[in-house]
Amino acid sequence: MIEKTQTNFRLAMSFRIVIGLLLALSAFGIFNIINLSELTVKLYQHPFSVSTAVLRIEGNITRMHRTMKDVALASNRNELLAASGLVDGYERLVLTDFQVINDRFLGDKKQVAEAQKEFNNWKPIRDEVIRLMLEGKKEEAAAITKGKGAQ
């Protein structure tokens, strides 16, 4: 009888240990899944979205530069206004992406501010080219586009 009681006790303790280990392993797994989920959200919201915004900015600035050449080469007012409208549209897209970077960039924000400052410094040059084109001063506008506008 005593042996049967000890055997039952050992069997019960073995089951309790197995169940305890199973619960501990399950809790560990759930904790890691939650942690992985949080890291994935951070990855999407910060580095991934910032790098994507930087790539879009680069592409849209290139498009703006090409379109500014179209402004300088426009043969009539309608072409000039159409190209100028495209430049304005690209500018809005770039500014939107700069806002994404400002909101989500985890590094030194001075770099972002400097890049945005350089982009904003380009606006008066673009406006000058468009103004010169509207005034019929094509050669001066083309020189600006190839010179300080290209820089």
CSV table of N, CA and C in Angstrom, one decimal:
chain,number,residue,atom,x,y,z
A,1,MET,N,0.8,-1.2,0.0
A,1,MET,CA,0.0,0.0,0.0
A,1,MET,C,0.9,1.2,0.0
A,2,ILE,N,1.9,1.2,0.8
A,2,ILE,CA,2.8,2.3,0.8
A,2,ILE,C,3.5,2.5,-0.5
A,3,GLU,N,3.9,1.4,-1.1
A,3,GLU,CA,4.5,1.5,-2.4
A,3,GLU,C,3.6,2.1,-3.5
A,4,LYS,N,2.3,1.8,-3.4
A,4,LYS,CA,1.3,2.3,-4.3
A,4,LYS,C,1.1,3.8,-4.1
A,5,THR,N,1.1,4.2,-2.9
A,5,THR,CA,1.0,5.6,-2.6
A,5,THR,C,2.2,6.4,-3.1
A,6,GLN,N,3.4,5.9,-2.9
A,6,GLN,CA,4.6,6.5,-3.4
A,6,GLN,C,4.6,6.6,-4.9
A,7,THR,N,4.2,5.5,-5.5
A,7,THR,CA,4.1,5.5,-7.0
A,7,THR,C,3.1,6.5,-7.5
A,8,ASN,N,2.0,6.6,-6.9
A,8,ASN,CA,1.0,7.6,-7.2
A,8,ASN,C,1.5,9.0,-7.0
A,9,PHE,N,2.2,9.2,-5.9
A,9,PHE,CA,2.8,10.5,-5.6
A,9,PHE,C,3.8,10.9,-6.7
A,10,ARG,N,4.7,10.0,-7.0
A,10,ARG,CA,5.7,10.2,-8.0
A,10,ARG,C,5.1,10.5,-9.4
A,11,LEU,N,4.1,9.7,-9.7
A,11,LEU,CA,3.4,9.9,-11.0
A,11,LEU,C,2.7,11.3,-11.0
A,12,ALA,N,2.1,11.7,-10.0
A,12,ALA,CA,1.4,13.0,-9.9
A,12,ALA,C,2.4,14.1,-10.0
A,13,MET,N,3.6,14.0,-9.3
A,13,MET,CA,4.6,15.0,-9.4
A,13,MET,C,5.2,15.1,-10.8
A,14,SER,N,5.4,14.0,-11.4
A,14,SER,CA,5.9,14.0,-12.8
A,14,SER,C,5.0,14.7,-13.7
A,15,PHE,N,3.7,14.4,-13.6
A,15,PHE,CA,2.7,15.2,-14.4
A,15,PHE,C,2.7,16.6,-14.1
A,16,ARG,N,2.8,17.0,-12.9
A,16,ARG,CA,2.9,18.4,-12.5
A,16,ARG,C,4.1,19.1,-13.1
A,17,ILE,N,5.3,18.4,-13.0
A,17,ILE,CA,6.5,19.0,-13.6
A,17,ILE,C,6.4,19.2,-15.1
A,18,VAL,N,5.8,18.2,-15.7
A,18,VAL,CA,5.7,18.2,-17.2
A,18,VAL,C,4.7,19.4,-17.5
A,19,ILE,N,3.6,19.5,-16.8
A,19,ILE,CA,2.6,20.6,-17.1
A,19,ILE,C,3.3,21.9,-16.8
A,20,GLY,N,4.0,22.0,-15.7
A,20,GLY,CA,4.7,23.3,-15.3
A,20,GLY,C,5.7,23.7,-16.4
A,21,LEU,N,6.5,22.7,-16.9
A,21,LEU,CA,7.4,23.0,-18.0
A,21,LEU,C,6.7,23.4,-19.3
A,22,LEU,N,5.6,22.8,-19.6
A,22,LEU,CA,4.8,23.1,-20.7
A,22,LEU,C,4.2,24.5,-20.6
A,23,LEU,N,3.8,24.9,-19.5
A,23,LEU,CA,3.2,26.3,-19.2
A,23,LEU,C,4.4,27.3,-19.4
A,24,ALA,N,5.5,27.0,-18.8
A,24,ALA,CA,6.7,27.9,-18.9
A,24,ALA,C,7.1,28.1,-20.3
A,25,LEU,N,7.2,27.0,-21.1
A,25,LEU,CA,7.6,27.1,-22.5
A,25,LEU,C,6.6,27.8,-23.3
A,26,SER,N,5.3,27.6,-23.0
A,26,SER,CA,4.2,28.4,-23.7
A,26,SER,C,4.3,29.9,-23.4
A,27,ALA,N,4.5,30.2,-22.2
A,27,ALA,CA,4.7,31.6,-21.8
A,27,ALA,C,5.9,32.3,-22.5
A,28,PHE,N,7.0,31.5,-22.5
A,28,PHE,CA,8.2,32.0,-23.2
A,28,PHE,C,7.9,32.3,-24.7
A,29,GLY,N,7.2,31.3,-25.3
A,29,GLY,CA,6.9,31.5,-26.7
A,29,GLY,C,6.0,32.7,-27.0
A,30,ILE,N,5.0,32.8,-26.2
A,30,ILE,CA,4.0,34.0,-26.3
A,30,ILE,C,4.8,35.3,-26.2
A,31,PHE,N,5.6,35.3,-25.2
A,31,PHE,CA,6.4,36.6,-24.9
A,31,PHE,C,7.3,36.9,-26.2
A,32,ASN,N,7.9,35.9,-26.7
A,32,ASN,CA,8.8,36.1,-27.9
A,32,ASN,C,8.0,36.5,-29.1
A,33,ILE,N,6.8,36.0,-29.3
A,33,ILE,CA,5.9,36.4,-30.4
A,33,ILE,C,5.5,37.8,-30.3
A,34,ILE,N,5.1,38.2,-29.1
A,34,ILE,CA,4.7,39.6,-28.8
A,34,ILE,C,5.9,40.5,-29.1
A,35,ASN,N,7.1,40.2,-28.6
A,35,ASN,CA,8.3,41.0,-28.9
A,35,ASN,C,8.6,41.1,-30.3
A,36,LEU,N,8.5,40.0,-31.1
A,36,LEU,CA,8.7,40.0,-32.5
A,36,LEU,C,7.7,40.9,-33.2
A,37,SER,N,6.5,40.8,-32.8
A,37,SER,CA,5.5,41.7,-33.4
A,37,SER,C,5.8,43.2,-33.2
A,38,GLU,N,6.2,43.5,-32.0
A,38,GLU,CA,6.5,44.9,-31.7
A,38,GLU,C,7.7,45.4,-32.5
A,39,LEU,N,8.7,44.5,-32.7
A,39,LEU,CA,9.9,44.9,-33.5
A,39,LEU,C,9.5,45.0,-34.9
A,40,THR,N,8.6,44.2,-35.4
A,40,THR,CA,8.2,44.3,-36.8
A,40,THR,C,7.5,45.7,-37.1
A,41,VAL,N,6.6,46.0,-36.1
A,41,VAL,CA,5.9,47.3,-36.2
A,41,VAL,C,7.0,48.5,-36.2
A,42,LYS,N,7.9,48.4,-35.4
A,42,LYS,CA,9.0,49.5,-35.3
A,42,LYS,C,9.8,49.5,-36.6
A,43,LEU,N,10.1,48.3,-37.1
A,43,LEU,CA,10.8,48.3,-38.4
A,43,LEU,C,10.0,48.9,-39.5
A,44,TYR,N,8.7,48.7,-39.6
A,44,TYR,CA,7.9,49.2,-40.7
A,44,TYR,C,7.8,50.7,-40.4
A,45,GLN,N,7.5,51.1,-39.2
A,45,GLN,CA,7.2,52.6,-39.0
A,45,GLN,C,8.4,53.4,-39.0
A,46,HIS,N,9.6,52.9,-38.8
A,46,HIS,CA,10.8,53.8,-38.7
A,46,HIS,C,11.7,53.5,-39.9
A,47,PRO,N,12.7,52.6,-39.8
A,47,PRO,CA,13.7,52.4,-40.9
A,47,PRO,C,13.1,52.2,-42.2
A,48,PHE,N,12.1,51.3,-42.3
A,48,PHE,CA,11.6,50.9,-43.6
A,48,PHE,C,10.9,52.1,-44.3
A,49,SER,N,10.0,52.8,-43.5
A,49,SER,CA,9.3,53.9,-44.1
A,49,SER,C,10.2,55.1,-44.4
A,50,VAL,N,11.2,55.3,-43.5
A,50,VAL,CA,12.2,56.4,-43.8
A,50,VAL,C,13.0,56.1,-45.0
A,51,SER,N,13.5,54.9,-45.2
A,51,SER,CA,14.3,54.6,-46.4
A,51,SER,C,13.5,54.7,-47.6
A,52,THR,N,12.2,54.3,-47.6
A,52,THR,CA,11.3,54.4,-48.7
A,52,THR,C,11.1,55.8,-49.0
A,53,ALA,N,10.8,56.7,-48.0
A,53,ALA,CA,10.6,58.1,-48.3
A,53,ALA,C,11.8,58.7,-48.9
A,54,VAL,N,13.0,58.4,-48.4
A,54,VAL,CA,14.3,58.9,-49.0
A,54,VAL,C,14.4,58.5,-50.5
A,55,LEU,N,14.1,57.3,-50.8
A,55,LEU,CA,14.1,56.9,-52.2
A,55,LEU,C,13.1,57.7,-53.1
A,56,ARG,N,11.9,57.9,-52.5
A,56,ARG,CA,10.9,58.7,-53.3
A,56,ARG,C,11.4,60.1,-53.4
A,57,ILE,N,12.0,60.7,-52.4
A,57,ILE,CA,12.5,62.0,-52.5
A,57,ILE,C,13.5,62.1,-53.6
A,58,GLU,N,14.5,61.2,-53.6
A,58,GLU,CA,15.5,61.2,-54.6
A,58,GLU,C,14.9,61.1,-56.0
A,59,GLY,N,14.0,60.2,-56.2
A,59,GLY,CA,13.3,60.1,-57.5
A,59,GLY,C,12.6,61.4,-57.9
A,60,ASN,N,11.8,61.9,-57.0
A,60,ASN,CA,11.0,63.1,-57.3
A,60,ASN,C,11.9,64.4,-57.5
A,61,ILE,N,13.0,64.5,-56.9
A,61,ILE,CA,13.9,65.6,-57.1
A,61,ILE,C,14.5,65.4,-58.5
A,62,THR,N,14.9,64.2,-58.9
A,62,THR,CA,15.4,64.0,-60.3
A,62,THR,C,14.3,64.3,-61.3
A,63,ARG,N,13.1,64.0,-61.0
A,63,ARG,CA,12.0,64.3,-61.9
A,63,ARG,C,11.8,65.8,-62.0
A,64,MET,N,11.9,66.5,-60.9
A,64,MET,CA,11.8,68.0,-60.8
A,64,MET,C,12.9,68.6,-61.7
A,65,HIS,N,14.1,68.1,-61.5
A,65,HIS,CA,15.2,68.7,-62.3
A,65,HIS,C,15.0,68.5,-63.8
A,66,ARG,N,14.5,67.3,-64.2
A,66,ARG,CA,14.3,67.0,-65.6
A,66,ARG,C,13.1,67.9,-66.1
A,67,THR,N,12.1,68.1,-65.3
A,67,THR,CA,11.0,68.9,-65.7
A,67,THR,C,11.4,70.4,-65.8
A,68,MET,N,12.3,70.8,-64.9
A,68,MET,CA,12.8,72.2,-65.0
A,68,MET,C,13.5,72.4,-66.3
A,69,LYS,N,14.1,71.4,-66.9
A,69,LYS,CA,14.7,71.5,-68.2
A,69,LYS,C,13.6,71.7,-69.2
A,70,ASP,N,12.5,71.0,-69.0
A,70,ASP,CA,11.3,71.1,-69.9
A,70,ASP,C,10.8,72.5,-69.8
A,71,VAL,N,10.8,73.1,-68.6
A,71,VAL,CA,10.4,74.5,-68.4
A,71,VAL,C,11.3,75.4,-69.3
A,72,ALA,N,12.6,75.2,-69.2
A,72,ALA,CA,13.5,76.1,-69.9
A,72,ALA,C,13.4,75.8,-71.5
A,73,LEU,N,13.0,74.7,-71.9
A,73,LEU,CA,12.9,74.4,-73.3
A,73,LEU,C,11.4,74.6,-73.8
A,74,ALA,N,10.5,75.0,-73.0
A,74,ALA,CA,9.1,75.2,-73.5
A,74,ALA,C,9.0,76.1,-74.6
A,75,SER,N,8.2,75.8,-75.6
A,75,SER,CA,8.1,76.6,-76.8
A,75,SER,C,6.9,77.5,-76.8
A,76,ASN,N,6.0,77.3,-75.8
A,76,ASN,CA,4.8,78.2,-75.7
A,76,ASN,C,4.4,78.2,-74.2
A,77,ARG,N,3.5,79.1,-74.0
A,77,ARG,CA,3.0,79.3,-72.6
A,77,ARG,C,2.3,78.1,-72.0
A,78,ASN,N,1.6,77.4,-72.8
A,78,ASN,CA,0.9,76.2,-72.3
A,78,ASN,C,1.9,75.1,-71.9
A,79,GLU,N,2.9,74.9,-72.7
A,79,GLU,CA,3.9,73.9,-72.3
A,79,GLU,C,4.6,74.3,-71.0
A,80,LEU,N,4.9,75.6,-70.9
A,80,LEU,CA,5.6,76.2,-69.7
A,80,LEU,C,4.7,76.0,-68.5
A,81,LEU,N,3.4,76.3,-68.6
A,81,LEU,CA,2.5,76.1,-67.4
A,81,LEU,C,2.3,74.7,-67.0
A,82,ALA,N,2.3,73.8,-68.1
A,82,ALA,CA,2.1,72.4,-67.8
A,82,ALA,C,3.4,71.8,-67.0
A,83,ALA,N,4.5,72.2,-67.5
A,83,ALA,CA,5.8,71.7,-66.9
A,83,ALA,C,5.9,72.3,-65.5
A,84,SER,N,5.5,73.6,-65.3
A,84,SER,CA,5.6,74.2,-64.0
A,84,SER,C,4.6,73.6,-63.0
A,85,GLY,N,3.5,73.1,-63.5
A,85,GLY,CA,2.5,72.4,-62.7
A,85,GLY,C,3.1,71.1,-62.2
A,86,LEU,N,3.8,70.4,-63.1
A,86,LEU,CA,4.4,69.1,-62.7
A,86,LEU,C,5.5,69.3,-61.7
A,87,VAL,N,6.3,70.4,-61.8
A,87,VAL,CA,7.3,70.7,-60.8
A,87,VAL,C,6.7,71.0,-59.5
A,88,ASP,N,5.6,71.7,-59.5
A,88,ASP,CA,4.8,72.0,-58.2
A,88,ASP,C,4.3,70.7,-57.6
A,89,GLY,N,3.8,69.8,-58.4
A,89,GLY,CA,3.3,68.5,-57.9
A,89,GLY,C,4.5,67.6,-57.3
A,90,TYR,N,5.6,67.6,-58.0
A,90,TYR,CA,6.7,66.9,-57.4
A,90,TYR,C,7.2,67.5,-56.1
A,91,GLU,N,7.2,68.8,-56.1
A,91,GLU,CA,7.6,69.5,-54.8
A,91,GLU,C,6.7,69.1,-53.7
A,92,ARG,N,5.4,69.0,-53.9
A,92,ARG,CA,4.5,68.6,-52.8
A,92,ARG,C,4.8,67.2,-52.3
A,93,LEU,N,5.1,66.3,-53.3
A,93,LEU,CA,5.4,64.9,-52.9
A,93,LEU,C,6.7,64.9,-52.1
A,94,VAL,N,7.7,65.7,-52.5
A,94,VAL,CA,9.0,65.7,-51.7
A,94,VAL,C,8.7,66.2,-50.3
A,95,LEU,N,7.9,67.3,-50.2
A,95,LEU,CA,7.7,67.9,-48.9
A,95,LEU,C,6.9,66.9,-48.0
A,96,THR,N,6.0,66.2,-48.6
A,96,THR,CA,5.2,65.2,-47.8
A,96,THR,C,6.2,64.1,-47.3
A,97,ASP,N,7.1,63.6,-48.2
A,97,ASP,CA,8.1,62.6,-47.7
A,97,ASP,C,9.1,63.2,-46.7
A,98,PHE,N,9.4,64.5,-46.8
A,98,PHE,CA,10.3,65.0,-45.7
A,98,PHE,C,9.5,65.0,-44.4
A,99,GLN,N,8.2,65.2,-44.4
A,99,GLN,CA,7.4,65.2,-43.2
A,99,GLN,C,7.5,63.8,-42.6
A,100,VAL,N,7.3,62.7,-43.4
A,100,VAL,CA,7.4,61.3,-43.0
A,100,VAL,C,8.8,61.1,-42.3
A,101,ILE,N,9.8,61.6,-42.9
A,101,ILE,CA,11.2,61.4,-42.4
A,101,ILE,C,11.3,62.2,-41.1
A,102,ASN,N,10.8,63.4,-41.0
A,102,ASN,CA,10.9,64.2,-39.8
A,102,ASN,C,10.2,63.5,-38.6
A,103,ASP,N,9.1,62.8,-38.9
A,103,ASP,CA,8.3,62.2,-37.9
A,103,ASP,C,8.9,60.9,-37.4
A,104,ARG,N,9.5,60.1,-38.3
A,104,ARG,CA,9.9,58.8,-38.0
A,104,ARG,C,11.4,58.5,-38.0
A,105,PHE,N,12.2,59.4,-38.4
A,105,PHE,CA,13.7,59.2,-38.4
A,105,PHE,C,14.2,59.1,-37.0
A,106,LEU,N,14.9,58.0,-36.7
A,106,LEU,CA,15.4,57.8,-35.3
A,106,LEU,C,16.8,58.4,-35.1
A,107,GLY,N,17.5,58.8,-36.2
A,107,GLY,CA,18.9,59.3,-36.1
A,107,GLY,C,18.9,60.8,-35.8
A,108,ASP,N,20.0,61.4,-36.2
A,108,ASP,CA,20.3,62.8,-36.0
A,108,ASP,C,19.4,63.6,-36.9
A,109,LYS,N,18.5,64.4,-36.4
A,109,LYS,CA,17.5,65.2,-37.2
A,109,LYS,C,18.2,66.3,-37.9
A,110,LYS,N,19.4,66.7,-37.5
A,110,LYS,CA,20.1,67.8,-38.1
A,110,LYS,C,20.4,67.4,-39.6
A,111,GLN,N,20.6,66.2,-39.9
A,111,GLN,CA,20.9,65.7,-41.3
A,111,GLN,C,19.6,66.0,-42.1
A,112,VAL,N,18.5,65.6,-41.5
A,112,VAL,CA,17.2,65.8,-42.3
A,112,VAL,C,17.0,67.3,-42.5
A,113,ALA,N,17.2,68.1,-41.4
A,113,ALA,CA,17.0,69.5,-41.5
A,113,ALA,C,17.9,70.2,-42.6
A,114,GLU,N,19.1,69.7,-42.7
A,114,GLU,CA,20.1,70.2,-43.7
A,114,GLU,C,19.6,69.9,-45.1
A,115,ALA,N,19.2,68.6,-45.3
A,115,ALA,CA,18.7,68.2,-46.6
A,115,ALA,C,17.5,69.0,-47.0
A,116,GLN,N,16.6,69.2,-46.1
A,116,GLN,CA,15.4,69.9,-46.4
A,116,GLN,C,15.7,71.4,-46.7
A,117,LYS,N,16.7,71.9,-45.9
A,117,LYS,CA,17.1,73.3,-46.2
A,117,LYS,C,17.6,73.5,-47.6
A,118,GLU,N,18.5,72.5,-48.0
A,118,GLU,CA,19.0,72.6,-49.4
A,118,GLU,C,17.9,72.5,-50.4
A,119,PHE,N,17.0,71.6,-50.2
A,119,PHE,CA,15.8,71.5,-51.1
A,119,PHE,C,15.1,72.8,-51.2
A,120,ASN,N,14.8,73.4,-50.0
A,120,ASN,CA,14.0,74.7,-50.0
A,120,ASN,C,14.8,75.8,-50.6
A,121,ASN,N,16.1,75.7,-50.6
A,121,ASN,CA,17.0,76.8,-51.2
A,121,ASN,C,16.9,76.7,-52.7
A,122,TRP,N,16.4,75.6,-53.3
A,122,TRP,CA,16.3,75.4,-54.7
A,122,TRP,C,15.1,76.1,-55.2
A,123,LYS,N,14.1,76.3,-54.4
A,123,LYS,CA,12.8,76.9,-54.8
A,123,LYS,C,12.9,78.2,-55.5
A,124,PRO,N,13.7,79.2,-54.8
A,124,PRO,CA,13.8,80.5,-55.5
A,124,PRO,C,14.5,80.4,-56.9
A,125,ILE,N,15.4,79.4,-57.0
A,125,ILE,CA,16.0,79.3,-58.3
A,125,ILE,C,15.0,78.8,-59.4
A,126,ARG,N,14.2,77.8,-59.0
A,126,ARG,CA,13.2,77.3,-59.9
A,126,ARG,C,12.2,78.4,-60.2
A,127,ASP,N,11.8,79.2,-59.2
A,127,ASP,CA,10.8,80.3,-59.5
A,127,ASP,C,11.4,81.3,-60.4
A,128,GLU,N,12.7,81.6,-60.3
A,128,GLU,CA,13.4,82.5,-61.2
A,128,GLU,C,13.4,82.0,-62.6
A,129,VAL,N,13.7,80.8,-62.8
A,129,VAL,CA,13.7,80.2,-64.1
A,129,VAL,C,12.3,80.3,-64.8
A,130,ILE,N,11.2,80.0,-64.0
A,130,ILE,CA,9.9,80.1,-64.5
A,130,ILE,C,9.5,81.6,-64.8
A,131,ARG,N,9.9,82.5,-63.9
A,131,ARG,CA,9.6,83.9,-64.2
A,131,ARG,C,10.3,84.4,-65.5
A,132,LEU,N,11.6,84.0,-65.6
A,132,LEU,CA,12.3,84.4,-66.8
A,132,LEU,C,11.7,83.8,-68.1
A,133,MET,N,11.2,82.6,-68.0
A,133,MET,CA,10.6,82.0,-69.2
A,133,MET,C,9.3,82.7,-69.5
A,134,LEU,N,8.5,83.1,-68.5
A,134,LEU,CA,7.3,83.8,-68.7
A,134,LEU,C,7.6,85.2,-69.3
A,135,GLU,N,8.7,85.8,-69.0
A,135,GLU,CA,9.1,87.1,-69.6
A,135,GLU,C,9.8,86.9,-71.0
A,136,GLY,N,10.0,85.7,-71.4
A,136,GLY,CA,10.5,85.4,-72.7
A,136,GLY,C,12.1,85.4,-72.7
A,137,LYS,N,12.7,85.3,-71.6
A,137,LYS,CA,14.2,85.3,-71.5
A,137,LYS,C,14.7,83.9,-71.4
A,138,LYS,N,14.5,83.2,-72.5
A,138,LYS,CA,14.9,81.7,-72.6
A,138,LYS,C,16.3,81.4,-72.3
A,139,GLU,N,17.2,82.2,-72.9
A,139,GLU,CA,18.6,81.9,-72.7
A,139,GLU,C,19.1,82.1,-71.3
A,140,GLU,N,18.6,83.1,-70.6
A,140,GLU,CA,18.9,83.3,-69.2
A,140,GLU,C,18.4,82.2,-68.3
A,141,ALA,N,17.1,81.8,-68.6
A,141,ALA,CA,16.5,80.7,-67.9
A,141,ALA,C,17.3,79.4,-68.1
A,142,ALA,N,17.7,79.1,-69.3
A,142,ALA,CA,18.4,77.9,-69.6
A,142,ALA,C,19.8,77.9,-68.9
A,143,ALA,N,20.4,79.0,-68.9
A,143,ALA,CA,21.7,79.1,-68.2
A,143,ALA,C,21.6,78.9,-66.7
A,144,ILE,N,20.5,79.3,-66.1
A,144,ILE,CA,20.3,79.1,-64.7
A,144,ILE,C,20.0,77.6,-64.4
A,145,THR,N,19.2,77.0,-65.3
A,145,THR,CA,18.9,75.6,-65.2
A,145,THR,C,20.1,74.7,-65.3
A,146,LYS,N,21.0,75.1,-66.2
A,146,LYS,CA,22.3,74.3,-66.4
A,146,LYS,C,23.3,74.7,-65.3
A,147,GLY,N,23.2,75.8,-64.7
A,147,GLY,CA,24.2,76.3,-63.8
A,147,GLY,C,23.8,76.0,-62.3
A,148,LYS,N,23.4,77.1,-61.7
A,148,LYS,CA,23.1,77.0,-60.2
A,148,LYS,C,21.8,76.1,-60.0
A,149,GLY,N,20.9,76.0,-60.9
A,149,GLY,CA,19.8,75.1,-60.8
A,149,GLY,C,20.2,73.6,-60.7
A,150,ALA,N,21.2,73.3,-61.5
A,150,ALA,CA,21.7,71.9,-61.6
A,150,ALA,C,22.4,71.5,-60.3
A,151,GLN,N,23.0,72.5,-59.7
A,151,GLN,CA,23.8,72.2,-58.5
A,151,GLN,C,22.8,71.9,-57.3
